[in-house]
Coordinates of C-alpha atoms in Angstrom, one line a residue:
X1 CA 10.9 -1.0 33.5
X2 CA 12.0 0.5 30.4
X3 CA 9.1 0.8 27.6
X4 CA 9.5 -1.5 24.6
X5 CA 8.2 -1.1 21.1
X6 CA 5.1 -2.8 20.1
X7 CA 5.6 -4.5 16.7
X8 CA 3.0 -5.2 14.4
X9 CA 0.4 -7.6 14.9
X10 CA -3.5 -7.9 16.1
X11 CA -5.0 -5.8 18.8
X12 CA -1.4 -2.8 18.8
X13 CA -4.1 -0.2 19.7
X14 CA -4.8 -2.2 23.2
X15 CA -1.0 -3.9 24.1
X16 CA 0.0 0.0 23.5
X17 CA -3.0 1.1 25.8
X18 CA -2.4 -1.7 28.6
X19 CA 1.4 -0.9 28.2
X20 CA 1.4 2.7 28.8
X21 CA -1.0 2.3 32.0
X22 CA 1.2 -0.1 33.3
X23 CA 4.5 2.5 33.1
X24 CA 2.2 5.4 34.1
X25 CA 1.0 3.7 37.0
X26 CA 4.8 2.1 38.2
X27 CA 6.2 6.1 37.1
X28 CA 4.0 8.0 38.8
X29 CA 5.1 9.7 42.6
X30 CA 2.8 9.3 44.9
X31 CA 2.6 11.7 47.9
X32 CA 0.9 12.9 51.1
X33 CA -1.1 15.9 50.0
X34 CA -3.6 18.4 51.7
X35 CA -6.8 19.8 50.6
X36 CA -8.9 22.3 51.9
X37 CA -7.7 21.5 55.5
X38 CA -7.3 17.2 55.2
X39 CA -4.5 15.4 54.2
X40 CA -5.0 12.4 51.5
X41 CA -2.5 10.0 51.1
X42 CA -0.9 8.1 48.2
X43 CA -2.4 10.6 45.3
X44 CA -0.7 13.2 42.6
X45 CA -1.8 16.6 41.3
X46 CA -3.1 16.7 38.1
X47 CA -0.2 18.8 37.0
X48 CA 2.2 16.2 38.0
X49 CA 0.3 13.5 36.3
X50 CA 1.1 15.6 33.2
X51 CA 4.3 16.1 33.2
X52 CA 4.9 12.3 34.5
X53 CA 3.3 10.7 31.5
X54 CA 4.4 13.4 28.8
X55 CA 7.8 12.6 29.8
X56 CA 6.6 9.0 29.5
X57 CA 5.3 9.5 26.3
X58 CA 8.0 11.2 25.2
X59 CA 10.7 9.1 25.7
X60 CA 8.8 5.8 24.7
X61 CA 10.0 5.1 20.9
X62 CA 6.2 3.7 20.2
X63 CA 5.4 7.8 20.4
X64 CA 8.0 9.9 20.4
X65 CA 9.4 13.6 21.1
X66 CA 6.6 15.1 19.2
X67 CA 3.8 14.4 21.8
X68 CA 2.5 17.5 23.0
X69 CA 1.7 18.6 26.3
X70 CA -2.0 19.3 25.0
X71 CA -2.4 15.5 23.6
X72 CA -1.1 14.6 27.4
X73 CA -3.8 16.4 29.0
X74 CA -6.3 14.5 26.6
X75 CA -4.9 11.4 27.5
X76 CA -5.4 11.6 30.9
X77 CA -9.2 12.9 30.4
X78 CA -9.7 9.4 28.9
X79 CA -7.9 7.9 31.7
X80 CA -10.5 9.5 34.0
X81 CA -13.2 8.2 31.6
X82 CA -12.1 4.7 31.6
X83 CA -11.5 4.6 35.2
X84 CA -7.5 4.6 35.0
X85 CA -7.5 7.2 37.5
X86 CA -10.3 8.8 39.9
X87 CA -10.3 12.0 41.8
X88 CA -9.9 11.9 45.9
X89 CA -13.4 11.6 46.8
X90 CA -13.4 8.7 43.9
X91 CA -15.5 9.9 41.2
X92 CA -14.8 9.0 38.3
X93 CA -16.0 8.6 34.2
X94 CA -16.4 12.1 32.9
X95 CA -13.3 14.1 31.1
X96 CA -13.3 17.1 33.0
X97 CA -9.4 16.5 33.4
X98 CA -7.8 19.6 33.6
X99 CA -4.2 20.8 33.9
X100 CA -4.2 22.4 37.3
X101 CA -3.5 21.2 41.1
X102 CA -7.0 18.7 41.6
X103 CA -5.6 15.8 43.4
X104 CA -6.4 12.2 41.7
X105 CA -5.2 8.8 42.6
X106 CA -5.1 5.1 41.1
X107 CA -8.1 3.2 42.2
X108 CA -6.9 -0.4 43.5
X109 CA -9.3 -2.5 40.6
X110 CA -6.7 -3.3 37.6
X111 CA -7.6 -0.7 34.6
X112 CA -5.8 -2.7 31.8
X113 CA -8.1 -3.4 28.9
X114 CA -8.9 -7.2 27.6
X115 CA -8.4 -8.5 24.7
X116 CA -11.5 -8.8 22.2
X117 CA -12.4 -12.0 20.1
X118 CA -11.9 -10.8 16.6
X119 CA -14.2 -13.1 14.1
X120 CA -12.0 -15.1 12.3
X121 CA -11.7 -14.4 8.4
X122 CA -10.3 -17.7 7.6
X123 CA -6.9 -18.0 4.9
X124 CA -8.3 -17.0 1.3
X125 CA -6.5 -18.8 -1.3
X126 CA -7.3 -17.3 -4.6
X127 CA -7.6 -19.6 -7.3
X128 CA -6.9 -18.8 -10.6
X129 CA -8.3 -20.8 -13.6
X130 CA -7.0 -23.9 -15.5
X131 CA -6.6 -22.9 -18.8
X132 CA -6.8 -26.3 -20.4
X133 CA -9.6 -27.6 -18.4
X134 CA -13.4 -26.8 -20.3
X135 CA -15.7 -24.1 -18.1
X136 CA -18.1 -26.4 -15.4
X137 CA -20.9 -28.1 -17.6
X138 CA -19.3 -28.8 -21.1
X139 CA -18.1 -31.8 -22.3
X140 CA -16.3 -32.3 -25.8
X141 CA -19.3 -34.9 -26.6
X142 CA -22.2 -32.2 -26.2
X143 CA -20.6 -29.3 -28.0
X144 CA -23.1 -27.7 -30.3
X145 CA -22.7 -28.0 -33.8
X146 CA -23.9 -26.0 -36.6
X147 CA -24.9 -27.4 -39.7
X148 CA -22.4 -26.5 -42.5
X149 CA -23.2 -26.2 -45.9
X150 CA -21.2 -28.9 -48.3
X151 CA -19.1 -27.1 -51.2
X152 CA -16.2 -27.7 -53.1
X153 CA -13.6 -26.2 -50.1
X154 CA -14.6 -28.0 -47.5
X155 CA -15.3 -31.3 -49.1
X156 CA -11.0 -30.5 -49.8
X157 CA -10.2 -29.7 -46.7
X158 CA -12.3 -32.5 -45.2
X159 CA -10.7 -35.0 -48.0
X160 CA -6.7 -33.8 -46.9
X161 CA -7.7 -34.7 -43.3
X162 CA -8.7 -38.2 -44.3
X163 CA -5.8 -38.7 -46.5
X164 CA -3.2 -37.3 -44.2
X165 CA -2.1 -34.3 -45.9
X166 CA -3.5 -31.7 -43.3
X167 CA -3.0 -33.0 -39.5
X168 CA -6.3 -33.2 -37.8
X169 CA -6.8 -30.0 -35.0
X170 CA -7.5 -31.6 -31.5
X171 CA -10.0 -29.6 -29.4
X172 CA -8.1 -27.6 -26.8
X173 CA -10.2 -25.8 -24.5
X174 CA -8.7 -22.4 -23.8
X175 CA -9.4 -19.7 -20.9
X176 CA -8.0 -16.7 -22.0
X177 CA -5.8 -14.6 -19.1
X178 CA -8.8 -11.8 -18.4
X179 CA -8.1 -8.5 -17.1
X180 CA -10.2 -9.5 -14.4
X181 CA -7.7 -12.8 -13.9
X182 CA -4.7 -10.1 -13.6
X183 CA -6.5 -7.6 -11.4
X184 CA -6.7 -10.7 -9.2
X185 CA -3.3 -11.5 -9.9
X186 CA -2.0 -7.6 -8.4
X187 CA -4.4 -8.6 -5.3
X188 CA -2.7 -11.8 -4.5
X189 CA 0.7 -10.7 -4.7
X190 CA 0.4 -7.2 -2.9
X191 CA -1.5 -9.2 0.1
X192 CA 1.3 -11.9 0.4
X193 CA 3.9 -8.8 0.1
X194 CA 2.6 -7.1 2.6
X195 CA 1.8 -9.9 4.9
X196 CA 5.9 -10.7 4.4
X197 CA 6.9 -7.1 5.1
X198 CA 4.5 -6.9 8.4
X199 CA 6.0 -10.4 9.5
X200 CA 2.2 -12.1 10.0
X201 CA 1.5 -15.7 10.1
X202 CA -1.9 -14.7 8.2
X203 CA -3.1 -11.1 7.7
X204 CA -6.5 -11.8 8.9
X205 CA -5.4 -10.7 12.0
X206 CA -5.1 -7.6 10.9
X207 CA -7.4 -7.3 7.9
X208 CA -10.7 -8.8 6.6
X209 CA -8.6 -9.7 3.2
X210 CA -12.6 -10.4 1.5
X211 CA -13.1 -6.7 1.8
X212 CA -9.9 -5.3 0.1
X213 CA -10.6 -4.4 -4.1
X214 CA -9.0 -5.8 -6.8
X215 CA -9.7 -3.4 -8.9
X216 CA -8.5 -0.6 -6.5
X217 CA -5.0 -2.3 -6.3
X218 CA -4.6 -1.9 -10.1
X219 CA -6.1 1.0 -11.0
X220 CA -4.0 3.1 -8.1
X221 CA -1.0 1.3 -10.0
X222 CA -1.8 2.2 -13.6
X223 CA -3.8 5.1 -13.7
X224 CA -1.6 8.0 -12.6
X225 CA -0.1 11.1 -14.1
X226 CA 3.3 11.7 -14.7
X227 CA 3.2 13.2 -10.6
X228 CA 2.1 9.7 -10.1
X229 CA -1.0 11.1 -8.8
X230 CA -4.2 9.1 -9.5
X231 CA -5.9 9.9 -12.3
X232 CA -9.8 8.9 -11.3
X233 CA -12.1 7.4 -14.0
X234 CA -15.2 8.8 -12.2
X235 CA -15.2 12.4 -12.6
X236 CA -17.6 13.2 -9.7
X237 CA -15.5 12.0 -6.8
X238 CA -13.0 14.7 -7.6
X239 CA -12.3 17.2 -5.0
X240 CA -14.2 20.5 -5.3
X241 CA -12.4 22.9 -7.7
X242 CA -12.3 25.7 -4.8
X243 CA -10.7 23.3 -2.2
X244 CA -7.8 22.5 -4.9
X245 CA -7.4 26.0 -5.5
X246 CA -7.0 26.7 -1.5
X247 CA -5.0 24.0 -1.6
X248 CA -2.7 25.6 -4.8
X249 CA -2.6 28.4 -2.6
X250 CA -1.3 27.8 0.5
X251 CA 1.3 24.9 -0.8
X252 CA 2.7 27.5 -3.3
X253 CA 2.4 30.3 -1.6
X254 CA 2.7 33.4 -2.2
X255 CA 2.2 32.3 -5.4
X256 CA -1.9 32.0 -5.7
X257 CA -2.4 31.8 -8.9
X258 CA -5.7 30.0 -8.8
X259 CA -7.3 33.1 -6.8
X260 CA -8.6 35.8 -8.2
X261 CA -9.4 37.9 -5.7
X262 CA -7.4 40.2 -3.7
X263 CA -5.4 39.5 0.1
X264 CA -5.8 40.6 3.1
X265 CA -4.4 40.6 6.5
X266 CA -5.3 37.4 8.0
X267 CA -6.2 35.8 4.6
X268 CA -4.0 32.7 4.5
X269 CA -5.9 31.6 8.3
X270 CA -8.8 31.7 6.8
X271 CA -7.8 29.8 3.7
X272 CA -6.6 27.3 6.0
X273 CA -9.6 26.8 8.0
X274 CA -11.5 26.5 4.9
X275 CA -9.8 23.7 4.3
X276 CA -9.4 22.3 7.6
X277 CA -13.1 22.3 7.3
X278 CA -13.6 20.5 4.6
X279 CA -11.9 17.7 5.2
X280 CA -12.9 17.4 9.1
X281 CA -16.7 17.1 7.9
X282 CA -15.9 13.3 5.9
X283 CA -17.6 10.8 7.3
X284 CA -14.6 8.1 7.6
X285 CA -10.6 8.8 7.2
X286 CA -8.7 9.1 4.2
X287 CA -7.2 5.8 5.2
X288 CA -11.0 4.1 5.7
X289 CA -11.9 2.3 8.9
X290 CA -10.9 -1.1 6.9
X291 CA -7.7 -0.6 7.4
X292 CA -7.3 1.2 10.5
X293 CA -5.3 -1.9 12.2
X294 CA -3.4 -2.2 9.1
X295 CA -1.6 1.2 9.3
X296 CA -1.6 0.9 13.4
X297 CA 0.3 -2.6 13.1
X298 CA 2.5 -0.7 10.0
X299 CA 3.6 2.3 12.9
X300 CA 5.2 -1.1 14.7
X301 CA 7.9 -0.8 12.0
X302 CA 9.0 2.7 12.3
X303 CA 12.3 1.8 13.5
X304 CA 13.1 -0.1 10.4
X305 CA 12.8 2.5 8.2
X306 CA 13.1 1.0 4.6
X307 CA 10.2 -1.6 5.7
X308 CA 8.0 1.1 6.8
X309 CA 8.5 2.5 3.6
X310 CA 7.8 -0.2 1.7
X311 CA 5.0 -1.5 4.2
X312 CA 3.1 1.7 3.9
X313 CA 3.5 2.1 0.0
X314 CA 1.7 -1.3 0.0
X315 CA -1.2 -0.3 2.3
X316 CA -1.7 2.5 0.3
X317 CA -2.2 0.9 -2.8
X318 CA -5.2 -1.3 -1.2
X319 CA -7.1 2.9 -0.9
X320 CA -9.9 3.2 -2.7
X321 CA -8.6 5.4 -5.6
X322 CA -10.3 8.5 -4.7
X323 CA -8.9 8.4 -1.5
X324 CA -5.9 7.7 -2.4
X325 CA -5.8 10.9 -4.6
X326 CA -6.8 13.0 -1.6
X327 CA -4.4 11.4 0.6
X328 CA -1.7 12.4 -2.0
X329 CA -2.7 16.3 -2.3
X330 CA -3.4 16.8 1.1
X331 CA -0.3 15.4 2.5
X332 CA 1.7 16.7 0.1
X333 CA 0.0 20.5 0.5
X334 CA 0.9 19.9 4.7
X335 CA 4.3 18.8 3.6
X336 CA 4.7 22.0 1.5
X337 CA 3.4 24.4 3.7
X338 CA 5.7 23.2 7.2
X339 CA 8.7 23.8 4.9
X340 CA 7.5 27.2 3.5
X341 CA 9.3 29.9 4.9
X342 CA 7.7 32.9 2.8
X343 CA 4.3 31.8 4.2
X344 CA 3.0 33.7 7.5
X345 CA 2.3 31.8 10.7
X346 CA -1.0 30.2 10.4
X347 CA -1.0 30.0 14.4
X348 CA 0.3 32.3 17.2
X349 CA 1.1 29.6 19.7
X350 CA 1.8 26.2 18.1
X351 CA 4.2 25.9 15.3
X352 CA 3.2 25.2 11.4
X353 CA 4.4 21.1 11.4
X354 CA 2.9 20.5 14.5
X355 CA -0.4 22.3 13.7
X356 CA -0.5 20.3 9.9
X357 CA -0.8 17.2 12.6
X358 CA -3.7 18.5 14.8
X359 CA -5.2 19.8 12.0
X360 CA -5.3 16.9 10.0
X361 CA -4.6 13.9 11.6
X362 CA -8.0 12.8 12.4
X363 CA -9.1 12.9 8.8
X364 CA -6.4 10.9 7.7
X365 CA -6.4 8.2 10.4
X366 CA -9.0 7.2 13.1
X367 CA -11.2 3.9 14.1
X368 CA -14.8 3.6 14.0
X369 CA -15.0 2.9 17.1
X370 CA -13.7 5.5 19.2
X371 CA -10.3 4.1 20.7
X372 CA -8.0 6.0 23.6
X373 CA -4.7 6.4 21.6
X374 CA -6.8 7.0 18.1
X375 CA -5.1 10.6 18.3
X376 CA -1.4 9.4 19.3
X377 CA -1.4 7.2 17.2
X378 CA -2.7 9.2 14.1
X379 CA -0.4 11.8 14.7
X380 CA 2.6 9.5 14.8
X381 CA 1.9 8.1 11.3
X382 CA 1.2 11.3 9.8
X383 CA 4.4 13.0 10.9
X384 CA 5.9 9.8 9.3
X385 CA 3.7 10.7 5.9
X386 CA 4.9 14.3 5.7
X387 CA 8.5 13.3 6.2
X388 CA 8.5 10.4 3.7
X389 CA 5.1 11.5 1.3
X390 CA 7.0 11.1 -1.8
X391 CA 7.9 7.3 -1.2
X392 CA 5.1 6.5 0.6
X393 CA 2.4 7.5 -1.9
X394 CA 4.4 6.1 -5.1
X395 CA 4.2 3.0 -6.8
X396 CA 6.5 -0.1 -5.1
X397 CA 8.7 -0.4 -8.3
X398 CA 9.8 -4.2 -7.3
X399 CA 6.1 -5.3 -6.5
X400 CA 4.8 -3.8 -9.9
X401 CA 7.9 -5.5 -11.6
X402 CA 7.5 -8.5 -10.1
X403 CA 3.6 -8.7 -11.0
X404 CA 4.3 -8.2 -14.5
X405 CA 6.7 -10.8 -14.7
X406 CA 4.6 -12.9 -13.6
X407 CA 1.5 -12.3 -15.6
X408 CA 3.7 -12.5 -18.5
X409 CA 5.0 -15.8 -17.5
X410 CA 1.6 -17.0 -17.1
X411 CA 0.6 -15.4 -20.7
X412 CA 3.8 -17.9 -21.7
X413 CA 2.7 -20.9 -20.0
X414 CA -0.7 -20.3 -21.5
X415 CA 0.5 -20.0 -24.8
X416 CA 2.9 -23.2 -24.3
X417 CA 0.0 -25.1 -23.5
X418 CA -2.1 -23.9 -26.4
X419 CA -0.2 -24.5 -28.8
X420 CA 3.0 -26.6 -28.1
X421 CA 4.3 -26.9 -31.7
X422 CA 4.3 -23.0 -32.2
X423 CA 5.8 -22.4 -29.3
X424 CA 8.5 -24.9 -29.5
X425 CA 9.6 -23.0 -32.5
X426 CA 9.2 -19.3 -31.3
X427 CA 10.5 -19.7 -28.3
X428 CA 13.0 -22.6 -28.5
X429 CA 15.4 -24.4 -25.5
X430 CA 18.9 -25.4 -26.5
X431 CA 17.3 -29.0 -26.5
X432 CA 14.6 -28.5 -29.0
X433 CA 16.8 -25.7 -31.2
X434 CA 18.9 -28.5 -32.2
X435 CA 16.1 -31.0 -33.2
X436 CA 14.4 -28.2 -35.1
X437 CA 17.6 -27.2 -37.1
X438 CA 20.2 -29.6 -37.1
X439 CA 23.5 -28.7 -38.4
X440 CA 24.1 -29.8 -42.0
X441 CA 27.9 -31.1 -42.7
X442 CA 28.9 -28.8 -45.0
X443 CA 31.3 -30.1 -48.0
X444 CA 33.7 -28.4 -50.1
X445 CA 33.1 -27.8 -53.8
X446 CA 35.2 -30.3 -55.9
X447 CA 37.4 -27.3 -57.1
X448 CA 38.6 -26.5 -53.7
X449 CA 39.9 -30.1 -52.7
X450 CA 41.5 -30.1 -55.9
X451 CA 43.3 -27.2 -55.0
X452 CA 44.4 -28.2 -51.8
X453 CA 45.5 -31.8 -53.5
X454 CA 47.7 -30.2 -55.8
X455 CA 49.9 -27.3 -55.3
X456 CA 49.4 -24.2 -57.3
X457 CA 51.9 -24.5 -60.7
X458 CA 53.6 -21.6 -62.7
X459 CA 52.0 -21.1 -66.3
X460 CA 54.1 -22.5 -68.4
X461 CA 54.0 -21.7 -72.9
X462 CA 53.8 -25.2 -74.4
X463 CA 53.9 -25.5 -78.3
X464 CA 50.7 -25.4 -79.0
X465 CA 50.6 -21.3 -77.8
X466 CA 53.0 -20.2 -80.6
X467 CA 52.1 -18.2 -83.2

């Protein structure tokens, strides 16, 4: 039964859970074994349960090569917490896994998880306002009117209405396009985008749309510096000045700049922990608990590569912006340090890329409700991240130039509607260009048909020319 991969969709977490159980189980060799002078039957050593289900994992395209043994070992600990597997006397529920030669077996109840009911969010439509059509509670015959003083210019301009020589202004009732319209605008079309790339019937199975921020959306898309790094409008959500500079230092290393005082052997670990530190002490994930089946449901198009792209550049852009800006440095310092040769080990057994994913992975993604593949999963996307962080965390050109095109073709539309006659002549059609300026018949001067009438003649001296 060869594994396949999970695309995106509701509940990814689980089919990937119930999907590697059921492969683990229908892998796994089961043997006659002895311990301590009895023989049990139809049960594994815990070593072998390792190396059967890292191979597993391995060699499933849901995970990938990059599974470590270590991650295996923790995956089986939850397996003995959730009752997936039991040890030979049957006990069960504590992780107290370890890799060595304790005998466990599968218990004969099925371990595959259910389904849950998730509440339904219902499909938001946004509305956006009719222009022409007066706010709720105003009517043309109970408009306020001021009383206007009677002089000489009005009682002309009043006069010219009567008489026909100034066309009467109809009432038009005009909602102007607010920035708060627009920032609703960004909202609607990065939601349908994304629901397109991810290949949903409706995105509330993956995400509560009521919860995601307009305003996030476009100031993640207009406010960045020339990096294209977000440039935050409150001051006090910035990252601390001396976990930038830790940051500076280990991405440009050996170039530390930012740090004044001197090195020492061992410095750059302890740099690293510093940070490590920090960010493992947040509350919730860079990528927010929001949007944890979002980016889950997103690692179901890894295959495709140029929709991943696209389909994580669009989740990223729902971030709040300070998170966002975090996701951007950090990233990019773990990109910069598993490429930097001139920078010493910052581990004696695991190598630098794969310890930028331990390290960090949990801070960037996790749910908030402790899942059993939270850390496979997490790891997966953020090796993606690393490999891909300059695509990922830029702008979507085509969305953003698609947006404006179309906010300025509602601006348009507005305007038509406003004020037809304007318009018609600023912004003519081949139709209307040829009412508004017809083509005069042009006629020759009465010298030139003359001319072509009669032949040009040779001057000729008549009598009256002598002297």
């Amino acid at each position: 039964m060869e594994p396949q991969l999970v695309g995106p969709g509701p509940y990814r977490a689980t089919r990937l859970w119930n999907e590697i159980i059921e492969h683990f189980r229908a892998g796994m060799p089961l043997r006659k074994h002895r311990c301590r002078f009895k023989s049990y039957e139809h049960c594994f050593k815990a070593s072998e349960a390792v190396d059967c289900l890292h191979e597993l994992l391995g060699s499933n395209q849901n995970f990938g090569p990059e599974v470590t043994r270590n991650q295996t070992v923790k995956l089986l600990k939850k397996f003995l917490k959730n009752h997936v597997i039991e040890d030979i006397k049957g006990r069960w529920g504590k992780e107290d896994f370890q890799d060595d030669g304790h005998l466990y077996r599968f218990p004969p109840s099925s371990p595959l998880k259910s389904y849950p009911k998730k509440p339904s969010c219902g499909n938001q439509v946004i509305k956006f306002p009719d222009w022409n059509e007066p706010k709720a509670g105003v009517s043309q015959e109970h408009i306020p009117v001021k009383a206007v003083a009677m002089n000489s210019e009005m009682w002309y301009k009043r006069h010219s209405i009567a008489i026909g020589e100034v066309p009467a202004c109809k009432l038009v009732f005009r909602r102007e396009l607010t920035h708060a319209n627009i920032e609703e605008i960004w909202k609607s079309q990065t939601l349908s985008r994304l629901q397109k790339v991810l290949g949903l019937d409706s995105l509330n199975e993956v995400l509560d749309v009521k919860i995601v921020n307009s305003k996030h959306i476009f100031q993640n898309a207009y406010n960045v510096n020339k990096q294209g790094i977000v440039i935050l409008e409150d001051k006090s959500k910035e990252l601390p000045h001396w976990i930038l500079s830790a940051m500076k230092c280990l991405a440009n290393w050996p170039s530390c700049s930012d740090l004044k005082q001197p090195t020492y052997s061992g410095f750059e670990r302890d740099v690293f922990k510093t940070i490590v530190d920090y960010f493992g002490q947040m509350k919730e994930p860079l990528l927010t608990f929001h949007f944890f089946d979002v980016f889950v449901s997103v690692l179901g198009l890894l295959q495709k590569h140029s929709k991943a792209i696209e389909a994580l550049q669009i989740s990223c852009l729902l971030l709040p912006p300070e998170n966002r800006k975090r996701l951007q440095l950090l990233v990019r310092m773990m990109a910069r340090i598993s490429l930097n040769k001139d920078l010493p080990p910052l581990s004696e057994s695991v190598r630098t890329r794969t310890l930028m994913v331990q390290a960090f992975s949990h801070c960037i993604l996790c749910s908030k409700d402790e899942m059993d593949l939270d850390e496979l999963l997490a790891a997966k996307l953020v090796s993606f991240l690393m490999d891909n962080y300059q695509e990922i965390l830029s702008v979507p050109t085509t969305l953003k130039s698609s947006i404006e095109e179309h906010v300025l073709n509602l601006q348009r539309v507005q305007f038509q509607k406003s004020y037809p006659e304007v318009y018609r002549v600023r912004f003519p059609t081949p139709e209307t260009e040829a009412v508004l300026f017809p083509e005069k018949t042009k006629q020759k001067p009465p010298i030139l048909r003359w001319a072509l009438k009669r032949p040009f003649q040779p001057f000729h001296r008549t009598r009256s020319f002598r002297m």
